[in-house]
Amino acid sequence: MKLYFIYNKMIRYLILLTLISKILSLKTVLKFGGSSICNKLRIENVGSIILEEKEKGNKPVIVFSAIGDSTNLLINAGRRAITDNYVDIYNLKDRHYDLVSECDDKKLEKDVNKYFKEIENILSGIYLLNDFSPRTKDLLSSYGERLSVRIISSYLNKKFNLNSRYFDSWDTGLVTTDRFEDALYLEDCKDDVNKFLNHYLNKDITPIVTGFICKSKEDKINTLGRGGSDLSATFLAKCIEADNVQIWKDVDGLMSADPKKIPNAIPVPHVTYNEARELAYFGAKILHPVSMIPAIQSNIPVYIKNSYNPEHIGTVISDKNESNNLVTAITTKNNITLIDIVSSRMLAQYGFLSKVFKIFEEDELSIDVIASSEISISLTLDENNTINENTLNKLSEIACVQFKKDYSIISLISNVERSSDILNKVFEILSNNKINIEMISQGASKNNISLVLKNKDCEKALTLIHNTFFVN
């Protein structure tokens, strides 16, 4: 009787522990970029990070980019196929088959052989049709992620006994808009994705999902644009109501400036969602500009971590930034076109601004920064937004238009409530070094002060401004 009592007590205790562990376990989405999975050593490091997450009792969903620079290799192969009947993709094959040979997985070998045959057929089609359209580019690019999740899932299951399952993003229920190269997820797929992924998480199976690629309602494969795997991670986190997102890169989080331009740039431990969005839009390549939107909508903290240095604290992106610094970070965009548009009717030109903006909307041109008055507008366009002759003719009907090329934008992600203090320091240091500012714009987001100046002055101005706010 006594043993029976002790046995029942132990059973109740174990059930209680199980319930507590379920309550305390966190749902999290871990995204790993190409440099984090570029070879066997890096993949094994990623396996250790995932296992550590599971050992905490958490339930991770994993998002992988293509292995290394596979996406670039695929796109470059597509471009070469326009003129070359045969395009050698030996380097691409070699890196993937090197991993396949470690897995002892016959189904994987069959799938990889099939995909490389399809890649070669697409390249032949590009040559025969002399066409590398956005649709074909997205289809060709998609093989990087499709190969990645299959190979790495098999590799980690064998080497780490991970119990993972790979999925193309459309398998989970994800659906996008019908656009190529910059598609967006549709909100009405959230419930399907949540149900699908939780089915596996509740069975302690780790889902591994392709980032960057998806399908539209019309069942056409497309991509989310540069860095789109970040958006994949935050949108999946929103779907499953995750507790956090971890974006694993090859740097120690967000930096005060681009380390390639400013060697003494320092890590930034905290930024707000809006600050991160501004940084991404104005040139910080560490994040996809749209990736913060799902995190903002669901108030999910995003951690930027370094897979080469996992112990580093990295950067936390959330709704608060408790730093008292005047400037959080500085970023730049080069090779900008500055356009001055002055109304030909001068004063009392009602509707002038709306007419100008309508022309830019019709021609799908995205403006970076803008400054305006009743009769004039100054604005900037980056390299991806070029005014054609048709746009120029429409603008010329209502205004005098002047173009200035070879400009740059320096954006100070900052406490705009103290803009007078910030600009006082900036004007002083630039004036002392005889660097002229052509245009200033203070964004409605209250997080960004943008300066437009000549390309030739950008590097020196960036160094001076960074030293003023982060070194001196």
PDB file of N, CA and C in Angstrom, residues 49-105:
ATOM      1  N   ILE A  49      23.772  25.190 -31.828  1.00  0.00           N
ATOM      2  CA  ILE A  49      22.898  26.288 -31.398  1.00  0.00           C
ATOM      3  C   ILE A  49      21.449  25.805 -31.293  1.00  0.00           C
ATOM      4  N   ILE A  50      21.004  25.028 -32.281  1.00  0.00           N
ATOM      5  CA  ILE A  50      19.631  24.516 -32.265  1.00  0.00           C
ATOM      6  C   ILE A  50      19.437  23.550 -31.103  1.00  0.00           C
ATOM      7  N   LEU A  51      20.401  22.642 -30.897  1.00  0.00           N
ATOM      8  CA  LEU A  51      20.292  21.681 -29.794  1.00  0.00           C
ATOM      9  C   LEU A  51      20.245  22.382 -28.447  1.00  0.00           C
ATOM     10  N   GLU A  52      21.056  23.432 -28.294  1.00  0.00           N
ATOM     11  CA  GLU A  52      21.052  24.189 -27.037  1.00  0.00           C
ATOM     12  C   GLU A  52      19.678  24.806 -26.786  1.00  0.00           C
ATOM     13  N   GLU A  53      19.040  25.266 -27.844  1.00  0.00           N
ATOM     14  CA  GLU A  53      17.705  25.844 -27.714  1.00  0.00           C
ATOM     15  C   GLU A  53      16.703  24.774 -27.264  1.00  0.00           C
ATOM     16  N   LYS A  54      16.810  23.593 -27.843  1.00  0.00           N
ATOM     17  CA  LYS A  54      15.903  22.505 -27.481  1.00  0.00           C
ATOM     18  C   LYS A  54      16.161  22.008 -26.057  1.00  0.00           C
ATOM     19  N   GLU A  55      17.434  22.009 -25.645  1.00  0.00           N
ATOM     20  CA  GLU A  55      17.774  21.559 -24.294  1.00  0.00           C
ATOM     21  C   GLU A  55      17.223  22.486 -23.222  1.00  0.00           C
ATOM     22  N   LYS A  56      16.930  23.736 -23.595  1.00  0.00           N
ATOM     23  CA  LYS A  56      16.278  24.671 -22.670  1.00  0.00           C
ATOM     24  C   LYS A  56      14.791  24.365 -22.520  1.00  0.00           C
ATOM     25  N   GLY A  57      14.300  23.402 -23.305  1.00  0.00           N
ATOM     26  CA  GLY A  57      12.880  23.075 -23.284  1.00  0.00           C
ATOM     27  C   GLY A  57      12.071  23.876 -24.277  1.00  0.00           C
ATOM     28  N   ASN A  58      12.745  24.648 -25.136  1.00  0.00           N
ATOM     29  CA  ASN A  58      12.037  25.503 -26.091  1.00  0.00           C
ATOM     30  C   ASN A  58      11.674  24.729 -27.360  1.00  0.00           C
ATOM     31  N   LYS A  59      10.760  25.336 -28.140  1.00  0.00           N
ATOM     32  CA  LYS A  59      10.278  24.713 -29.375  1.00  0.00           C
ATOM     33  C   LYS A  59      10.658  25.602 -30.553  1.00  0.00           C
ATOM     34  N   PRO A  60      11.796  25.309 -31.183  1.00  0.00           N
ATOM     35  CA  PRO A  60      12.238  26.176 -32.282  1.00  0.00           C
ATOM     36  C   PRO A  60      11.681  25.768 -33.643  1.00  0.00           C
ATOM     37  N   VAL A  61      11.392  26.779 -34.461  1.00  0.00           N
ATOM     38  CA  VAL A  61      11.183  26.614 -35.895  1.00  0.00           C
ATOM     39  C   VAL A  61      12.407  27.210 -36.568  1.00  0.00           C
ATOM     40  N   ILE A  62      12.983  26.485 -37.522  1.00  0.00           N
ATOM     41  CA  ILE A  62      14.238  26.921 -38.137  1.00  0.00           C
ATOM     42  C   ILE A  62      13.970  27.412 -39.562  1.00  0.00           C
ATOM     43  N   VAL A  63      14.573  28.539 -39.916  1.00  0.00           N
ATOM     44  CA  VAL A  63      14.501  29.078 -41.273  1.00  0.00           C
ATOM     45  C   VAL A  63      15.921  29.157 -41.826  1.00  0.00           C
ATOM     46  N   PHE A  64      16.131  28.547 -42.985  1.00  0.00           N
ATOM     47  CA  PHE A  64      17.448  28.565 -43.611  1.00  0.00           C
ATOM     48  C   PHE A  64      17.425  29.348 -44.919  1.00  0.00           C
ATOM     49  N   SER A  65      18.503  30.103 -45.138  1.00  0.00           N
ATOM     50  CA  SER A  65      18.774  30.676 -46.455  1.00  0.00           C
ATOM     51  C   SER A  65      19.464  29.612 -47.298  1.00  0.00           C
ATOM     52  N   ALA A  66      19.873  29.977 -48.492  1.00  0.00           N
ATOM     53  CA  ALA A  66      20.668  29.079 -49.324  1.00  0.00           C
ATOM     54  C   ALA A  66      22.061  28.932 -48.717  1.00  0.00           C
ATOM     55  N   ILE A  67      22.734  27.842 -49.028  1.00  0.00           N
ATOM     56  CA  ILE A  67      24.059  27.568 -48.483  1.00  0.00           C
ATOM     57  C   ILE A  67      25.079  28.544 -49.088  1.00  0.00           C
ATOM     58  N   GLY A  68      25.786  29.272 -48.210  1.00  0.00           N
ATOM     59  CA  GLY A  68      26.813  30.213 -48.670  1.00  0.00           C
ATOM     60  C   GLY A  68      26.253  31.230 -49.634  1.00  0.00           C
ATOM     61  N   ASP A  69      26.941  31.410 -50.762  1.00  0.00           N
ATOM     62  CA  ASP A  69      26.499  32.377 -51.775  1.00  0.00           C
ATOM     63  C   ASP A  69      25.817  31.679 -52.955  1.00  0.00           C
ATOM     64  N   SER A  70      25.108  30.588 -52.677  1.00  0.00           N
ATOM     65  CA  SER A  70      24.481  29.803 -53.747  1.00  0.00           C
ATOM     66  C   SER A  70      23.503  30.623 -54.575  1.00  0.00           C
ATOM     67  N   THR A  71      22.749  31.523 -53.923  1.00  0.00           N
ATOM     68  CA  THR A  71      21.784  32.343 -54.671  1.00  0.00           C
ATOM     69  C   THR A  71      22.507  33.193 -55.708  1.00  0.00           C
ATOM     70  N   ASN A  72      23.611  33.808 -55.316  1.00  0.00           N
ATOM     71  CA  ASN A  72      24.380  34.624 -56.266  1.00  0.00           C
ATOM     72  C   ASN A  72      24.917  33.770 -57.415  1.00  0.00           C
ATOM     73  N   LEU A  73      25.378  32.568 -57.097  1.00  0.00           N
ATOM     74  CA  LEU A  73      25.901  31.686 -58.136  1.00  0.00           C
ATOM     75  C   LEU A  73      24.804  31.301 -59.126  1.00  0.00           C
ATOM     76  N   LEU A  74      23.604  31.042 -58.622  1.00  0.00           N
ATOM     77  CA  LEU A  74      22.489  30.686 -59.499  1.00  0.00           C
ATOM     78  C   LEU A  74      22.110  31.851 -60.405  1.00  0.00           C
ATOM     79  N   ILE A  75      22.014  33.056 -59.819  1.00  0.00           N
ATOM     80  CA  ILE A  75      21.629  34.226 -60.623  1.00  0.00           C
ATOM     81  C   ILE A  75      22.705  34.542 -61.654  1.00  0.00           C
ATOM     82  N   ASN A  76      23.967  34.457 -61.257  1.00  0.00           N
ATOM     83  CA  ASN A  76      25.053  34.708 -62.215  1.00  0.00           C
ATOM     84  C   ASN A  76      25.043  33.677 -63.345  1.00  0.00           C
ATOM     85  N   ALA A  77      24.706  32.426 -63.003  1.00  0.00           N
ATOM     86  CA  ALA A  77      24.608  31.391 -64.034  1.00  0.00           C
ATOM     87  C   ALA A  77      23.489  31.727 -65.016  1.00  0.00           C
ATOM     88  N   GLY A  78      22.360  32.229 -64.479  1.00  0.00           N
ATOM     89  CA  GLY A  78      21.253  32.638 -65.343  1.00  0.00           C
ATOM     90  C   GLY A  78      21.646  33.761 -66.283  1.00  0.00           C
ATOM     91  N   ARG A  79      22.411  34.716 -65.793  1.00  0.00           N
ATOM     92  CA  ARG A  79      22.853  35.832 -66.638  1.00  0.00           C
ATOM     93  C   ARG A  79      23.810  35.347 -67.727  1.00  0.00           C
ATOM     94  N   ARG A  80      24.706  34.428 -67.366  1.00  0.00           N
ATOM     95  CA  ARG A  80      25.658  33.912 -68.363  1.00  0.00           C
ATOM     96  C   ARG A  80      24.941  33.076 -69.422  1.00  0.00           C
ATOM     97  N   ALA A  81      23.832  32.431 -69.007  1.00  0.00           N
ATOM     98  CA  ALA A  81      23.107  31.556 -69.943  1.00  0.00           C
ATOM     99  C   ALA A  81      22.463  32.326 -71.088  1.00  0.00           C
ATOM    100  N   ILE A  82      22.288  33.628 -70.917  1.00  0.00           N
ATOM    101  CA  ILE A  82      21.740  34.437 -72.013  1.00  0.00           C
ATOM    102  C   ILE A  82      22.607  34.317 -73.267  1.00  0.00           C
ATOM    103  N   THR A  83      23.916  34.236 -73.066  1.00  0.00           N
ATOM    104  CA  THR A  83      24.847  34.210 -74.214  1.00  0.00           C
ATOM    105  C   THR A  83      25.570  32.878 -74.382  1.00  0.00           C
ATOM    106  N   ASP A  84      25.619  32.057 -73.321  1.00  0.00           N
ATOM    107  CA  ASP A  84      26.390  30.814 -73.381  1.00  0.00           C
ATOM    108  C   ASP A  84      25.458  29.604 -73.458  1.00  0.00           C
ATOM    109  N   ASN A  85      25.696  28.729 -74.416  1.00  0.00           N
ATOM    110  CA  ASN A  85      24.876  27.534 -74.573  1.00  0.00           C
ATOM    111  C   ASN A  85      25.025  26.592 -73.387  1.00  0.00           C
ATOM    112  N   TYR A  86      26.228  26.560 -72.800  1.00  0.00           N
ATOM    113  CA  TYR A  86      26.465  25.702 -71.634  1.00  0.00           C
ATOM    114  C   TYR A  86      27.072  26.540 -70.522  1.00  0.00           C
ATOM    115  N   VAL A  87      26.481  26.451 -69.346  1.00  0.00           N
ATOM    116  CA  VAL A  87      26.996  27.181 -68.183  1.00  0.00           C
ATOM    117  C   VAL A  87      27.478  26.167 -67.153  1.00  0.00           C
ATOM    118  N   ASP A  88      28.743  26.251 -66.783  1.00  0.00           N
ATOM    119  CA  ASP A  88      29.326  25.336 -65.808  1.00  0.00           C
ATOM    120  C   ASP A  88      28.887  25.730 -64.392  1.00  0.00           C
ATOM    121  N   ILE A  89      28.204  24.822 -63.690  1.00  0.00           N
ATOM    122  CA  ILE A  89      27.808  25.087 -62.302  1.00  0.00           C
ATOM    123  C   ILE A  89      28.518  24.096 -61.366  1.00  0.00           C
ATOM    124  N   TYR A  90      29.759  23.748 -61.749  1.00  0.00           N
ATOM    125  CA  TYR A  90      30.521  22.765 -60.977  1.00  0.00           C
ATOM    126  C   TYR A  90      30.686  23.191 -59.520  1.00  0.00           C
ATOM    127  N   ASN A  91      31.057  24.462 -59.285  1.00  0.00           N
ATOM    128  CA  ASN A  91      31.278  24.920 -57.907  1.00  0.00           C
ATOM    129  C   ASN A  91      30.017  24.776 -57.060  1.00  0.00           C
ATOM    130  N   LEU A  92      28.872  25.093 -57.664  1.00  0.00           N
ATOM    131  CA  LEU A  92      27.595  24.972 -56.954  1.00  0.00           C
ATOM    132  C   LEU A  92      27.307  23.510 -56.616  1.00  0.00           C
ATOM    133  N   LYS A  93      27.497  22.629 -57.590  1.00  0.00           N
ATOM    134  CA  LYS A  93      27.276  21.196 -57.353  1.00  0.00           C
ATOM    135  C   LYS A  93      28.233  20.661 -56.288  1.00  0.00           C
ATOM    136  N   ASP A  94      29.489  21.039 -56.403  1.00  0.00           N
ATOM    137  CA  ASP A  94      30.533  20.491 -55.538  1.00  0.00           C
ATOM    138  C   ASP A  94      30.240  20.747 -54.069  1.00  0.00           C
ATOM    139  N   ARG A  95      29.840  21.974 -53.731  1.00  0.00           N
ATOM    140  CA  ARG A  95      29.606  22.297 -52.321  1.00  0.00           C
ATOM    141  C   ARG A  95      28.402  21.535 -51.762  1.00  0.00           C
ATOM    142  N   HIS A  96      27.397  21.296 -52.606  1.00  0.00           N
ATOM    143  CA  HIS A  96      26.205  20.585 -52.130  1.00  0.00           C
ATOM    144  C   HIS A  96      26.453  19.077 -52.036  1.00  0.00           C
ATOM    145  N   TYR A  97      27.091  18.501 -53.058  1.00  0.00           N
ATOM    146  CA  TYR A  97      27.341  17.059 -53.025  1.00  0.00           C
ATOM    147  C   TYR A  97      28.355  16.684 -51.943  1.00  0.00           C
ATOM    148  N   ASP A  98      29.218  17.609 -51.588  1.00  0.00           N
ATOM    149  CA  ASP A  98      30.158  17.365 -50.497  1.00  0.00           C
ATOM    150  C   ASP A  98      29.404  17.099 -49.192  1.00  0.00           C
ATOM    151  N   LEU A  99      28.314  17.834 -48.978  1.00  0.00           N
ATOM    152  CA  LEU A  99      27.484  17.625 -47.782  1.00  0.00           C
ATOM    153  C   LEU A  99      26.616  16.376 -47.932  1.00  0.00           C
ATOM    154  N   VAL A 100      26.079  16.162 -49.130  1.00  0.00           N
ATOM    155  CA  VAL A 100      25.222  14.987 -49.366  1.00  0.00           C
ATOM    156  C   VAL A 100      25.985  13.699 -49.064  1.00  0.00           C
ATOM    157  N   SER A 101      27.268  13.674 -49.403  1.00  0.00           N
ATOM    158  CA  SER A 101      28.070  12.460 -49.201  1.00  0.00           C
ATOM    159  C   SER A 101      28.202  12.094 -47.725  1.00  0.00           C
ATOM    160  N   GLU A 102      27.982  13.078 -46.833  1.00  0.00           N
ATOM    161  CA  GLU A 102      28.092  12.843 -45.390  1.00  0.00           C
ATOM    162  C   GLU A 102      26.802  12.285 -44.797  1.00  0.00           C
ATOM    163  N   CYS A 103      25.719  12.314 -45.554  1.00  0.00           N
ATOM    164  CA  CYS A 103      24.402  12.043 -44.962  1.00  0.00           C
ATOM    165  C   CYS A 103      23.944  10.596 -45.079  1.00  0.00           C
ATOM    166  N   ASP A 104      24.492   9.844 -46.047  1.00  0.00           N
ATOM    167  CA  ASP A 104      24.059   8.456 -46.255  1.00  0.00           C
ATOM    168  C   ASP A 104      22.533   8.380 -46.362  1.00  0.00           C
ATOM    169  N   ASP A 105      21.992   9.184 -47.262  1.00  0.00           N
ATOM    170  CA  ASP A 105      20.541   9.334 -47.402  1.00  0.00           C
ATOM    171  C   ASP A 105      20.195   9.211 -48.889  1.00  0.00           C
TER     172      ASP A 105
END
